[in-house]
Amino acid sequence: MTGFIVVNKAEGVSSAREVNIIKKLTNTPCGHMGTLDPMASGVLPVAVGNATRLFDYFLSKRKCYVATFKFGCSSDTLDTTGLIIDTGGRVPSEKEIETIIPSLTGEVLQLPPKYSAKNVNGKRGYQLARAGIEFELPPKKVNIYSIKLIRKVGVDSYSFEIECGGGTYIRSIARDMGAKLATTAVMSSLIRTQSGTFGINLSVETKFLTKENIVNHLIKTDSVLPFESFHPNDAEAKKLFNGLTVQCGLSDGTYKIYCTDGSFYGLAESKDNILKVRTKLC
């Protein structure tokens, strides 16, 4: 079994827990394409079988979120699951927020949260933070394509629609937004609605999955890969599928390659009119 299951991750559970459910139901190795914090919910694409070999092709895809930021307080984790260390700060107006949003978008240097899975000398950031060990994380370039203020949802909270590239921390956006408004802010809820080609409209909650129906939710691997197709003839296929190269008239880039019977084989790379298989999926 090879393909993708788009899980609508439940709030309060780990991404690993959702992957393990899929693994048990399919009896196949699985992995998720971009973790979600336990407090977050929404789109968690899970690769089943050989689809896990495609992880690198999905790392930098655009992602969309609906997030709620609570103003006037801060925490050690940058969200409401952590220790609240400051309260009573100023709550900005909608107009003030709209004014500073453009300064938070584009290619920006973002400081990751200390409570994160970032690797620091062989340890995860959250492990060091929980142990009370002081450390610094370097800022990282991320792409924040848009931030849209949706509405005020409480006396101190606003909801936002955010589109960003891979590796962006929404909690850090809350912190940075608060700082630009001369106050503080934390993230109080997060829903991922889109991860690359995977949308929440295609998602399913794991509690509804069974060994009998899971195949109905399996998305074919080639259907979500944004590459052109190449169908080799018998002679080309024999060479390509045995690790050799063939001459081609293709532009440089990655191509979906198919067996002569029409079944999907994997991905090949064309460079200087030479084609070679890079990732076998069948």
XYZ file of C-alpha atoms in Angstrom:
282
model
C 0.000 0.000 0.000
C 1.517 3.310 -1.116
C 0.006 6.807 -1.041
C -1.193 9.486 1.340
C -3.859 9.728 4.018
C -4.782 13.315 4.880
C -5.497 13.168 8.590
C -7.533 15.857 10.293
C -5.466 15.748 13.478
C -7.425 16.048 16.671
C -6.599 18.765 19.188
C -4.687 17.552 22.235
C -2.952 14.550 20.660
C 0.503 14.203 19.134
C 1.236 13.875 15.425
C 3.114 10.651 16.221
C -0.026 9.164 17.768
C -2.006 9.814 14.570
C 0.735 8.269 12.431
C 0.813 5.166 14.641
C -2.917 4.666 14.114
C -2.430 4.723 10.330
C 0.555 2.374 10.668
C -1.488 -0.185 12.608
C -4.456 0.003 10.247
C -2.331 -0.429 7.123
C 0.361 -2.680 8.643
C 2.773 -0.537 6.624
C 5.579 1.909 7.566
C 4.270 5.489 7.653
C 5.485 9.011 8.355
C 3.954 12.462 8.570
C 4.803 15.392 6.296
C 5.247 18.267 8.783
C 4.401 17.872 12.450
C 1.646 19.718 14.303
C 1.950 20.617 17.986
C -0.458 18.693 20.259
C -2.592 21.807 20.828
C -3.045 22.276 17.057
C -5.520 20.486 14.816
C -6.121 20.127 11.099
C -4.251 18.857 8.064
C -1.545 16.283 8.771
C -0.535 14.472 5.560
C 0.610 10.943 6.368
C 2.752 9.111 3.815
C 2.058 5.382 3.609
C 4.637 2.860 2.427
C 7.136 4.045 -0.174
C 5.464 7.471 -0.286
C 7.661 8.274 2.738
C 10.545 8.560 0.252
C 8.969 11.782 -1.018
C 9.414 13.764 2.209
C 11.962 16.188 0.706
C 9.597 17.077 -2.136
C 7.044 18.450 0.332
C 9.271 20.257 2.864
C 8.958 23.764 1.429
C 5.302 23.685 0.343
C 2.942 26.500 1.274
C 0.773 25.987 4.309
C -2.371 27.769 5.482
C -3.558 28.202 9.052
C -6.346 29.773 11.064
C -4.830 30.953 14.330
C -6.034 32.821 17.401
C -3.668 35.183 19.204
C -4.289 36.306 22.780
C -2.833 39.751 23.506
C -1.559 41.224 26.751
C 0.181 38.100 28.034
C 3.209 35.928 27.252
C 4.411 32.415 28.090
C 7.570 30.349 27.990
C 6.210 28.243 25.092
C 4.708 31.227 23.186
C 1.267 29.619 23.471
C -1.362 29.074 26.153
C -0.139 25.546 26.982
C 2.943 26.955 28.696
C 3.655 28.837 31.888
C 2.069 32.293 31.661
C 4.836 34.669 32.713
C 3.280 38.047 32.006
C -0.304 39.313 32.105
C -2.204 42.554 32.045
C -0.592 43.916 28.895
C -2.288 46.225 26.431
C -4.776 44.836 23.895
C -4.358 46.568 20.516
C -7.181 47.686 18.255
C -7.989 46.124 14.872
C -6.666 49.247 13.157
C -3.325 49.007 14.973
C -2.967 45.350 14.001
C -3.804 46.044 10.347
C -1.124 48.749 10.296
C 1.758 46.482 11.317
C 0.776 43.306 9.428
C 2.758 44.231 6.269
C 5.962 44.433 8.331
C 5.516 40.778 9.344
C 5.140 39.380 5.825
C 7.625 38.505 3.086
C 10.959 36.778 3.592
C 11.756 37.406 7.246
C 14.266 36.270 9.852
C 12.254 34.392 12.458
C 13.504 33.299 15.876
C 12.122 29.782 16.590
C 10.526 29.058 19.977
C 12.817 27.409 22.516
C 10.056 24.878 23.099
C 10.402 23.329 19.645
C 11.877 20.265 17.956
C 14.935 22.239 16.816
C 18.165 20.300 17.314
C 20.717 21.826 19.684
C 23.911 19.786 20.060
C 22.030 16.515 19.647
C 19.138 17.495 21.925
C 15.686 18.830 21.056
C 15.020 22.409 22.091
C 12.010 21.449 24.200
C 14.096 18.891 26.106
C 16.650 21.535 27.081
C 13.951 24.083 27.919
C 12.101 21.638 30.163
C 15.394 20.849 31.927
C 15.958 24.544 32.596
C 19.115 24.667 30.479
C 19.891 28.037 28.909
C 20.576 28.045 25.167
C 20.084 30.202 22.100
C 18.540 29.306 18.750
C 19.682 31.180 15.642
C 17.046 33.034 13.602
C 15.995 31.373 10.374
C 14.754 32.776 7.063
C 11.105 31.908 6.468
C 8.477 33.045 3.992
C 5.251 34.511 5.334
C 3.093 35.162 2.288
C 0.074 36.729 3.947
C -1.541 37.456 7.302
C -5.220 38.377 7.250
C -7.028 39.636 10.331
C -10.363 37.810 10.392
C -12.099 39.225 13.455
C -11.959 39.878 17.172
C -13.020 36.746 19.066
C -12.843 37.932 22.682
C -11.911 40.869 24.847
C -8.217 40.196 24.247
C -8.096 37.827 21.238
C -8.148 38.000 17.443
C -8.255 35.302 14.782
C -6.006 35.364 11.731
C -5.637 33.555 8.425
C -1.951 32.912 7.696
C -0.246 31.549 4.575
C 3.430 30.693 4.926
C 6.253 28.448 3.784
C 7.574 25.349 5.512
C 9.506 25.821 8.744
C 7.473 28.834 9.898
C 6.369 28.918 13.544
C 2.949 30.501 14.015
C 3.710 30.927 17.735
C 6.675 33.103 16.782
C 4.411 35.271 14.621
C 2.213 35.872 17.687
C 5.263 36.893 19.743
C 6.605 39.179 16.998
C 3.210 40.768 16.382
C 2.874 41.578 20.062
C 6.352 43.124 20.140
C 5.614 45.358 17.131
C 2.487 46.577 18.892
C 4.410 47.383 22.106
C 2.642 44.620 24.009
C 2.764 40.813 24.259
C 0.841 37.986 22.588
C 0.616 34.200 22.600
C -1.072 31.692 20.333
C -4.212 30.202 21.876
C -5.454 27.982 19.035
C -4.259 26.737 15.654
C -5.901 24.894 12.768
C -3.932 23.935 9.655
C -6.281 24.099 6.693
C -3.810 23.411 3.860
C -0.395 21.765 3.481
C 0.828 21.927 -0.105
C -1.714 20.116 -2.263
C -3.411 18.567 0.784
C -6.517 20.453 1.940
C -8.763 19.988 4.942
C -11.645 19.145 2.575
C -9.850 15.842 1.810
C -9.030 15.049 5.428
C -10.456 12.431 7.760
C -10.282 12.023 11.530
C -8.498 8.832 12.557
C -11.392 7.849 14.834
C -13.455 7.171 11.707
C -10.844 4.946 10.025
C -10.944 1.150 9.985
C -8.898 -1.558 8.279
C -11.796 -1.984 5.879
C -12.360 1.653 4.852
C -8.875 3.173 5.014
C -8.126 2.275 1.396
C -11.019 4.555 0.374
C -9.091 7.501 1.853
C -5.739 6.621 0.264
C -4.640 9.283 -2.240
C -2.548 8.008 -5.148
C 1.031 9.220 -4.940
C 1.348 10.509 -8.490
C -1.874 12.536 -8.246
C -0.324 14.997 -5.768
C 3.116 15.381 -7.337
C 3.303 18.607 -9.390
C 5.603 17.251 -12.107
C 5.171 16.454 -15.784
C 4.848 12.805 -16.816
C 7.221 10.716 -18.912
C 6.259 7.368 -20.456
C 9.367 5.521 -21.685
C 9.256 2.949 -24.466
C 10.274 -0.652 -23.796
C 13.977 -0.075 -24.503
C 14.132 3.099 -22.403
C 12.221 1.460 -19.551
C 14.613 -1.495 -19.444
C 17.574 0.837 -19.021
C 15.950 3.277 -16.609
C 14.525 0.608 -14.310
C 17.939 -1.057 -14.086
C 19.693 2.091 -12.888
C 21.003 3.275 -16.246
C 20.456 6.601 -17.991
C 18.816 7.375 -21.334
C 19.021 10.334 -23.633
C 15.899 12.454 -23.762
C 14.600 15.692 -25.159
C 13.231 16.884 -21.842
C 13.918 20.170 -20.102
C 15.993 19.986 -16.906
C 13.891 19.041 -13.921
C 11.954 16.285 -12.149
C 9.471 14.024 -13.949
C 6.913 11.391 -12.965
C 7.922 8.204 -14.740
C 5.592 5.340 -15.603
C 5.976 1.656 -16.452
C 5.041 0.487 -19.934
C 1.772 -0.917 -18.515
C 0.839 2.598 -17.320
C 1.497 2.078 -13.607
C 3.421 4.722 -11.692
C 7.088 3.822 -11.132
C 8.625 6.861 -9.426
C 10.532 10.053 -10.091
C 13.322 10.709 -12.564
C 15.567 13.719 -13.074
C 16.486 15.188 -16.437
C 19.706 17.157 -16.782
C 21.469 18.110 -20.012
C 19.164 15.769 -21.983
C 20.060 12.791 -19.776
C 17.292 11.103 -17.748
C 17.909 8.978 -14.630
C 15.555 7.499 -12.048
C 16.008 9.120 -8.621
C 13.162 7.726 -6.500
C 11.487 4.349 -6.998
C 7.975 4.100 -5.512
C 6.436 0.950 -6.963
